[in-house]
Protein backbone atom coordinates (compact mmCIF):
# COMPACT_ATOMS: atom_id res chain seq x y z
CA UNK A 1 0.00 0.00 0.00
CA UNK A 2 1.47 3.30 -1.10
CA UNK A 3 1.41 6.42 1.08
CA UNK A 4 -0.21 9.57 -0.30
CA UNK A 5 1.58 11.81 2.22
CA UNK A 6 4.72 13.85 1.52
CA UNK A 7 7.89 11.88 1.13
CA UNK A 8 11.15 12.50 2.96
CA UNK A 9 12.54 14.98 0.42
CA UNK A 10 9.33 17.00 0.32
CA UNK A 11 9.34 17.26 4.11
CA UNK A 12 12.98 18.29 4.04
CA UNK A 13 12.32 20.96 1.40
CA UNK A 14 9.35 22.32 3.36
CA UNK A 15 11.46 22.41 6.53
CA UNK A 16 14.24 24.33 4.78
CA UNK A 17 11.77 26.88 3.37
CA UNK A 18 10.21 27.44 6.81
CA UNK A 19 13.63 27.75 8.47
CA UNK A 20 14.76 30.28 5.84
CA UNK A 21 11.59 32.32 6.29
CA UNK A 22 12.03 32.36 10.08
CA UNK A 23 15.71 33.27 9.64
CA UNK A 24 14.79 36.32 7.55
CA UNK A 25 12.29 37.38 10.21
CA UNK A 26 14.92 36.89 12.93
CA UNK A 27 17.64 38.81 11.09
CA UNK A 28 15.41 41.83 10.46
CA UNK A 29 14.00 41.88 13.98
CA UNK A 30 17.44 41.54 15.62
CA UNK A 31 18.74 44.33 13.37
CA UNK A 32 15.76 46.57 14.26
CA UNK A 33 16.08 45.80 17.97
CA UNK A 34 19.82 46.51 18.05
CA UNK A 35 19.31 49.69 16.04
CA UNK A 36 16.68 50.96 18.48
CA UNK A 37 18.72 49.90 21.52
CA UNK A 38 21.87 51.67 20.27
CA UNK A 39 19.90 54.83 19.45
CA UNK A 40 18.54 54.93 23.00
CA UNK A 41 22.06 55.26 24.42
CA UNK A 42 24.99 57.58 24.08
CA UNK A 43 27.65 56.46 21.62
CA UNK A 44 30.09 55.83 24.49
CA UNK A 45 27.62 53.42 26.13
CA UNK A 46 27.45 51.09 23.11
CA UNK A 47 30.08 48.38 23.29
CA UNK A 48 32.25 47.38 20.35
CA UNK A 49 30.64 43.93 20.44
CA UNK A 50 27.13 45.38 20.09
CA UNK A 51 28.29 47.66 17.27
CA UNK A 52 29.90 44.75 15.43
CA UNK A 53 26.77 42.62 15.85
CA UNK A 54 24.60 45.49 14.56
CA UNK A 55 26.79 45.85 11.47
CA UNK A 56 26.73 42.08 10.91
CA UNK A 57 22.92 41.96 11.11
CA UNK A 58 22.64 44.94 8.76
CA UNK A 59 24.96 43.31 6.21
CA UNK A 60 23.01 40.06 6.47
CA UNK A 61 19.66 41.83 6.04
CA UNK A 62 20.94 43.71 2.99
CA UNK A 63 22.56 40.69 1.33
CA UNK A 64 21.00 40.01 -2.10
CA UNK A 65 19.21 36.77 -1.17
CA UNK A 66 17.72 37.91 2.15
CA UNK A 67 17.05 41.45 0.92
CA UNK A 68 15.27 40.21 -2.20
CA UNK A 69 13.12 37.74 -0.29
CA UNK A 70 12.31 40.29 2.43
CA UNK A 71 11.18 42.89 -0.13
CA UNK A 72 9.08 40.31 -1.99
CA UNK A 73 7.32 39.13 1.19
CA UNK A 74 7.15 42.51 2.99
CA UNK A 75 9.41 41.37 5.83
CA UNK A 76 11.90 44.25 5.51
CA UNK A 77 10.05 46.72 7.74
CA UNK A 78 9.47 47.01 11.48
CA UNK A 79 7.40 44.53 13.51
CA UNK A 80 7.89 41.88 10.82
CA UNK A 81 7.04 39.01 13.16
CA UNK A 82 3.55 40.42 13.77
CA UNK A 83 2.67 42.04 10.45
CA UNK A 84 4.54 43.26 7.36
CA UNK A 85 4.77 46.89 6.28
CA UNK A 86 4.33 48.34 9.77
CA UNK A 87 6.56 51.08 11.08
CA UNK A 88 9.50 52.99 9.66
CA UNK A 89 12.75 54.41 10.99
CA UNK A 90 12.35 58.17 10.77
CA UNK A 91 15.43 60.34 10.51
CA UNK A 92 15.37 63.87 11.92
CA UNK A 93 18.25 66.28 11.39
CA UNK A 94 18.60 69.94 12.30
CA UNK A 95 21.64 72.07 11.48
CA UNK A 96 22.62 75.45 12.90
CA UNK A 97 24.19 78.10 10.65
CA UNK A 98 25.82 81.29 11.80
CA UNK A 99 25.42 84.74 10.21
CA UNK A 100 28.34 84.02 7.86
CA UNK A 101 26.62 80.88 6.55
CA UNK A 102 29.00 78.40 8.14
CA UNK A 103 27.65 75.31 9.87
CA UNK A 104 27.98 75.48 13.65
CA UNK A 105 26.31 72.29 14.82
CA UNK A 106 24.23 69.36 13.54
CA UNK A 107 21.94 67.31 15.79
CA UNK A 108 20.15 64.08 14.86
CA UNK A 109 18.61 63.44 18.25
CA UNK A 110 18.95 64.97 21.71
CA UNK A 111 21.38 63.64 24.28
CA UNK A 112 18.95 61.28 25.98
CA UNK A 113 19.83 59.77 29.34
CA UNK A 114 17.40 56.86 29.47
CA UNK A 115 14.88 54.65 27.73
CA UNK A 116 11.89 56.77 28.75
CA UNK A 117 13.31 59.87 27.07
CA UNK A 118 14.13 57.88 23.95
CA UNK A 119 10.59 56.49 23.73
CA UNK A 120 9.10 59.96 24.11
CA UNK A 121 11.40 61.23 21.38
CA UNK A 122 10.32 58.36 19.14
CA UNK A 123 6.69 59.25 19.82
CA UNK A 124 7.37 62.75 18.51
CA UNK A 125 8.92 61.26 15.38
CA UNK A 126 5.81 59.15 14.77
CA UNK A 127 3.87 62.28 13.72
CA UNK A 128 6.07 62.36 10.61
CA UNK A 129 4.28 59.32 9.16
CA UNK A 130 1.81 61.66 7.44
CA UNK A 131 4.72 63.13 5.48
CA UNK A 132 5.41 59.66 4.08
CA UNK A 133 2.20 59.79 2.07
CA UNK A 134 2.46 60.64 -1.62
CA UNK A 135 -0.79 62.60 -1.37
CA UNK A 136 0.22 66.29 -1.59
CA UNK A 137 -3.13 67.48 -0.21
CA UNK A 138 -2.79 69.98 2.63
CA UNK A 139 -4.46 68.95 5.88
CA UNK A 140 -4.22 69.61 9.61
CA UNK A 141 -2.11 66.51 10.29
CA UNK A 142 0.50 67.53 7.75
CA UNK A 143 0.62 71.07 9.15
CA UNK A 144 0.97 69.66 12.66
CA UNK A 145 3.87 67.41 11.62
CA UNK A 146 5.73 70.36 10.12
CA UNK A 147 5.04 72.46 13.24
CA UNK A 148 6.49 69.68 15.42
CA UNK A 149 9.59 69.52 13.21
CA UNK A 150 10.12 73.28 13.55
CA UNK A 151 9.52 73.29 17.30
CA UNK A 152 11.98 70.42 17.79
CA UNK A 153 14.62 72.35 15.84
CA UNK A 154 14.43 75.33 18.17
CA UNK A 155 14.62 73.09 21.24
CA UNK A 156 17.42 70.85 20.01
CA UNK A 157 19.69 73.78 19.09
CA UNK A 158 18.81 76.73 21.35
CA UNK A 159 21.98 78.52 20.30
CA UNK A 160 21.42 82.31 20.04
CA UNK A 161 24.20 82.49 17.44
CA UNK A 162 22.11 80.42 14.98
CA UNK A 163 20.82 82.71 12.24
CA UNK A 164 19.29 79.78 10.36
CA UNK A 165 17.98 76.32 11.24
CA UNK A 166 17.87 73.81 8.42
CA UNK A 167 15.48 70.91 9.03
CA UNK A 168 15.40 67.55 7.30
CA UNK A 169 12.85 64.83 7.99
CA UNK A 170 13.54 61.55 6.24
CA UNK A 171 12.94 57.84 6.39
CA UNK A 172 15.45 55.00 6.25
CA UNK A 173 14.94 52.57 3.40
CA UNK A 174 17.08 49.81 1.87
CA UNK A 175 18.29 50.24 -1.69
CA UNK A 176 15.90 48.93 -4.29
CA UNK A 177 16.97 45.79 -6.09
CA UNK A 178 16.56 47.70 -9.34
CA UNK A 179 18.64 50.62 -8.08
CA UNK A 180 22.20 51.26 -9.28
CA UNK A 181 24.90 49.20 -7.61
CA UNK A 182 26.72 52.42 -6.65
CA UNK A 183 23.80 53.54 -4.45
CA UNK A 184 24.22 53.01 -0.70
CA UNK A 185 22.61 49.86 0.71
CA UNK A 186 20.80 51.90 3.34
CA UNK A 187 19.80 55.46 2.47
CA UNK A 188 17.73 58.25 3.97
CA UNK A 189 14.99 59.57 1.70
CA UNK A 190 13.95 63.14 2.52
CA UNK A 191 10.25 63.60 3.26
CA UNK A 192 10.37 67.23 4.33
CA UNK A 193 12.98 70.00 4.37
CA UNK A 194 12.75 73.58 5.55
CA UNK A 195 14.90 76.53 6.62
CA UNK A 196 13.99 78.72 9.58
CA UNK A 197 15.34 82.24 9.72
CA UNK A 198 15.72 83.38 13.33
CA UNK A 199 14.77 86.89 14.35
CA UNK A 200 17.66 89.07 15.57
CA UNK A 201 17.58 89.68 19.30
CA UNK A 202 16.62 93.19 20.40
C-alpha positions as semicolon CSV with decimal commas, in nm:
position;residue;x (nm);y (nm);z (nm)
1;X;0,000;0,000;0,000
2;X;0,147;0,330;-0,110
3;X;0,141;0,642;0,108
4;X;-0,021;0,957;-0,030
5;X;0,158;1,181;0,222
6;X;0,472;1,385;0,152
7;X;0,789;1,188;0,113
8;X;1,115;1,250;0,296
9;X;1,254;1,498;0,042
10;X;0,933;1,700;0,032
11;X;0,934;1,726;0,411
12;X;1,298;1,829;0,404
13;X;1,232;2,096;0,140
14;X;0,935;2,232;0,336
15;X;1,146;2,241;0,653
16;X;1,424;2,433;0,478
17;X;1,177;2,688;0,337
18;X;1,021;2,744;0,681
19;X;1,363;2,775;0,847
20;X;1,476;3,028;0,584
21;X;1,159;3,232;0,629
22;X;1,203;3,236;1,008
23;X;1,571;3,327;0,964
24;X;1,479;3,632;0,755
25;X;1,229;3,738;1,021
26;X;1,492;3,689;1,293
27;X;1,764;3,881;1,109
28;X;1,541;4,183;1,046
29;X;1,400;4,188;1,398
30;X;1,744;4,154;1,562
31;X;1,874;4,433;1,337
32;X;1,576;4,657;1,426
33;X;1,608;4,580;1,797
34;X;1,982;4,651;1,805
35;X;1,931;4,969;1,604
36;X;1,668;5,096;1,848
37;X;1,872;4,990;2,152
38;X;2,187;5,167;2,027
39;X;1,990;5,483;1,945
40;X;1,854;5,493;2,300
41;X;2,206;5,526;2,442
42;X;2,499;5,758;2,408
43;X;2,765;5,646;2,162
44;X;3,009;5,583;2,449
45;X;2,762;5,342;2,613
46;X;2,745;5,109;2,311
47;X;3,008;4,838;2,329
48;X;3,225;4,738;2,035
49;X;3,064;4,393;2,044
50;X;2,713;4,538;2,009
51;X;2,829;4,766;1,727
52;X;2,990;4,475;1,543
53;X;2,677;4,262;1,585
54;X;2,460;4,549;1,456
55;X;2,679;4,585;1,147
56;X;2,673;4,208;1,091
57;X;2,292;4,196;1,111
58;X;2,264;4,494;0,876
59;X;2,496;4,331;0,621
60;X;2,301;4,006;0,647
61;X;1,966;4,183;0,604
62;X;2,094;4,371;0,299
63;X;2,256;4,069;0,133
64;X;2,100;4,001;-0,210
65;X;1,921;3,677;-0,117
66;X;1,772;3,791;0,215
67;X;1,705;4,145;0,092
68;X;1,527;4,021;-0,220
69;X;1,312;3,774;-0,029
70;X;1,231;4,029;0,243
71;X;1,118;4,289;-0,013
72;X;0,908;4,031;-0,199
73;X;0,732;3,913;0,119
74;X;0,715;4,251;0,299
75;X;0,941;4,137;0,583
76;X;1,190;4,425;0,551
77;X;1,005;4,672;0,774
78;X;0,947;4,701;1,148
79;X;0,740;4,453;1,351
80;X;0,789;4,188;1,082
81;X;0,704;3,901;1,316
82;X;0,355;4,042;1,377
83;X;0,267;4,204;1,045
84;X;0,454;4,326;0,736
85;X;0,477;4,689;0,628
86;X;0,433;4,834;0,977
87;X;0,656;5,108;1,108
88;X;0,950;5,299;0,966
89;X;1,275;5,441;1,099
90;X;1,235;5,817;1,077
91;X;1,543;6,034;1,051
92;X;1,537;6,387;1,192
93;X;1,825;6,628;1,139
94;X;1,860;6,994;1,230
95;X;2,164;7,207;1,148
96;X;2,262;7,545;1,290
97;X;2,419;7,810;1,065
98;X;2,582;8,129;1,180
99;X;2,542;8,474;1,021
100;X;2,834;8,402;0,786
101;X;2,662;8,088;0,655
102;X;2,900;7,840;0,814
103;X;2,765;7,531;0,987
104;X;2,798;7,548;1,365
105;X;2,631;7,229;1,482
106;X;2,423;6,936;1,354
107;X;2,194;6,731;1,579
108;X;2,015;6,408;1,486
109;X;1,861;6,344;1,825
110;X;1,895;6,497;2,171
111;X;2,138;6,364;2,428
112;X;1,895;6,128;2,598
113;X;1,983;5,977;2,934
114;X;1,740;5,686;2,947
115;X;1,488;5,465;2,773
116;X;1,189;5,677;2,875
117;X;1,331;5,987;2,707
118;X;1,413;5,788;2,395
119;X;1,059;5,649;2,373
120;X;0,910;5,996;2,411
121;X;1,140;6,123;2,138
122;X;1,032;5,836;1,914
123;X;0,669;5,925;1,982
124;X;0,737;6,275;1,851
125;X;0,892;6,126;1,538
126;X;0,581;5,915;1,477
127;X;0,387;6,228;1,372
128;X;0,607;6,236;1,061
129;X;0,428;5,932;0,916
130;X;0,181;6,166;0,744
131;X;0,472;6,313;0,548
132;X;0,541;5,966;0,408
133;X;0,220;5,979;0,207
134;X;0,246;6,064;-0,162
135;X;-0,079;6,260;-0,137
136;X;0,022;6,629;-0,159
137;X;-0,313;6,748;-0,021
138;X;-0,279;6,998;0,263
139;X;-0,446;6,895;0,588
140;X;-0,422;6,961;0,961
141;X;-0,211;6,651;1,029
142;X;0,050;6,753;0,775
143;X;0,062;7,107;0,915
144;X;0,097;6,966;1,266
145;X;0,387;6,741;1,162
146;X;0,573;7,036;1,012
147;X;0,504;7,246;1,324
148;X;0,649;6,968;1,542
149;X;0,959;6,952;1,321
150;X;1,012;7,328;1,355
151;X;0,952;7,329;1,730
152;X;1,198;7,042;1,779
153;X;1,462;7,235;1,584
154;X;1,443;7,533;1,817
155;X;1,462;7,309;2,124
156;X;1,742;7,085;2,001
157;X;1,969;7,378;1,909
158;X;1,881;7,673;2,135
159;X;2,198;7,852;2,030
160;X;2,142;8,231;2,004
161;X;2,420;8,249;1,744
162;X;2,211;8,042;1,498
163;X;2,082;8,271;1,224
164;X;1,929;7,978;1,036
165;X;1,798;7,632;1,124
166;X;1,787;7,381;0,842
167;X;1,548;7,091;0,903
168;X;1,540;6,755;0,730
169;X;1,285;6,483;0,799
170;X;1,354;6,155;0,624
171;X;1,294;5,784;0,639
172;X;1,545;5,500;0,625
173;X;1,494;5,257;0,340
174;X;1,708;4,981;0,187
175;X;1,829;5,024;-0,169
176;X;1,590;4,893;-0,429
177;X;1,697;4,579;-0,609
178;X;1,656;4,770;-0,934
179;X;1,864;5,062;-0,808
180;X;2,220;5,126;-0,928
181;X;2,490;4,920;-0,761
182;X;2,672;5,242;-0,665
183;X;2,380;5,354;-0,445
184;X;2,422;5,301;-0,070
185;X;2,261;4,986;0,071
186;X;2,080;5,190;0,334
187;X;1,980;5,546;0,247
188;X;1,773;5,825;0,397
189;X;1,499;5,957;0,170
190;X;1,395;6,314;0,252
191;X;1,025;6,360;0,326
192;X;1,037;6,723;0,433
193;X;1,298;7,000;0,437
194;X;1,275;7,358;0,555
195;X;1,490;7,653;0,662
196;X;1,399;7,872;0,958
197;X;1,534;8,224;0,972
198;X;1,572;8,338;1,333
199;X;1,477;8,689;1,435
200;X;1,766;8,907;1,557
201;X;1,758;8,968;1,930
202;X;1,662;9,319;2,040
